[in-house]
Short mmCIF file of C-alpha atoms in Angstrom, two decimals:
data_model
loop_
_atom_site.label_atom_id
_atom_site.label_comp_id
_atom_site.label_asym_id
_atom_site.label_seq_id
_atom_site.Cartn_x
_atom_site.Cartn_y
_atom_site.Cartn_z
CA UNK A 297 4.54 19.83 13.42
CA UNK A 298 1.65 18.52 15.52
CA UNK A 299 -0.94 19.65 13.08
CA UNK A 300 0.74 18.03 10.09
CA UNK A 301 1.30 14.81 12.07
CA UNK A 302 -2.36 14.66 12.98
CA UNK A 303 -3.47 15.20 9.39
CA UNK A 304 -1.07 12.52 8.14
CA UNK A 305 -2.40 10.15 10.69
CA UNK A 306 -5.94 10.91 9.66
CA UNK A 307 -5.04 10.33 5.94
CA UNK A 308 -3.48 7.11 7.04
CA UNK A 309 -6.66 5.98 8.80
CA UNK A 310 -8.57 6.83 5.74
CA UNK A 311 -6.08 4.84 3.60
CA UNK A 312 -5.32 7.92 1.45
CA UNK A 313 -1.64 7.40 1.12
CA UNK A 314 -1.11 9.93 -1.68
CA UNK A 315 -2.49 12.80 0.38
CA UNK A 316 -0.59 11.68 3.40
CA UNK A 317 2.76 11.71 1.42
CA UNK A 318 1.99 15.03 -0.27
CA UNK A 319 1.32 16.64 3.24
CA UNK A 320 4.53 15.07 4.51
CA UNK A 321 6.61 16.33 1.68
CA UNK A 322 4.93 19.82 2.07
CA UNK A 323 6.37 20.13 5.62
CA UNK A 324 9.99 21.09 4.76
CA UNK A 325 8.75 23.35 2.07
CA UNK A 326 6.76 25.25 4.69
CA UNK A 327 9.69 25.19 7.08
CA UNK A 328 8.16 22.63 9.39
CA UNK A 329 10.68 20.10 10.55
CA UNK A 330 10.08 16.33 10.65
CA UNK A 331 10.26 14.50 13.99
CA UNK A 332 10.15 10.79 14.90
CA UNK A 333 6.43 10.90 15.51
CA UNK A 334 5.88 12.42 12.05
CA UNK A 335 7.91 9.61 10.48
CA UNK A 336 6.10 7.09 12.60
CA UNK A 337 2.72 8.43 11.24
CA UNK A 338 3.71 8.21 7.60
CA UNK A 339 5.20 4.91 8.06
CA UNK A 340 2.03 3.73 9.62
CA UNK A 341 0.06 5.06 6.76
CA UNK A 342 2.29 3.29 4.26
CA UNK A 343 1.81 -0.04 6.11
CA UNK A 344 -1.98 0.33 6.36
CA UNK A 345 -1.99 0.91 2.62
CA UNK A 346 0.28 -1.92 1.90
CA UNK A 347 3.02 0.16 0.42
CA UNK A 348 5.99 -1.45 2.07
CA UNK A 349 8.39 -0.15 -0.63
CA UNK A 350 7.62 3.47 0.26
CA UNK A 351 7.90 2.61 3.99
CA UNK A 352 11.33 1.15 3.45
CA UNK A 353 12.40 4.24 1.44
CA UNK A 354 11.20 6.51 4.24
CA UNK A 355 13.02 4.48 6.79
CA UNK A 356 16.25 4.94 4.73
CA UNK A 357 15.47 8.64 4.69
CA UNK A 358 15.03 8.70 8.47
CA UNK A 359 18.19 6.82 9.10
CA UNK A 360 20.39 8.74 6.58
CA UNK A 361 23.55 10.31 7.94
CA UNK A 362 22.18 13.86 7.21
CA UNK A 363 19.12 13.14 9.25
CA UNK A 364 19.14 14.02 13.08
CA UNK A 365 16.41 11.51 13.80
CA UNK A 366 16.58 7.94 14.94
CA UNK A 367 13.95 5.17 14.74
CA UNK A 368 12.42 4.22 18.09
CA UNK A 369 10.54 1.31 19.22
CA UNK A 370 7.24 2.42 17.62
CA UNK A 371 9.05 2.90 14.32
CA UNK A 372 10.18 -0.91 14.21
CA UNK A 373 6.84 -2.15 15.63
CA UNK A 374 4.98 -0.31 12.93
CA UNK A 375 7.21 -1.76 10.38
CA UNK A 376 6.82 -5.28 11.73
CA UNK A 377 2.98 -4.86 11.28
CA UNK A 378 3.63 -4.71 7.45
#
């Protein structure tokens, strides 16, 4: 998870949202679980790239009843930057 999150963060810094999202979606296919930090990293990439619709969709995914994850202070702080 740490490796994926680091790469997603790097793509976000480079404003390469499509690569960040592709890597994010690859995680469950490879058996790597999401965590709150991973979601925060992909949300930050969305905000940096100005794609607030995708950020909102990802937040819904994170807070869905089948998800075991909860947003934290960083999640909301990141979304407020957008």
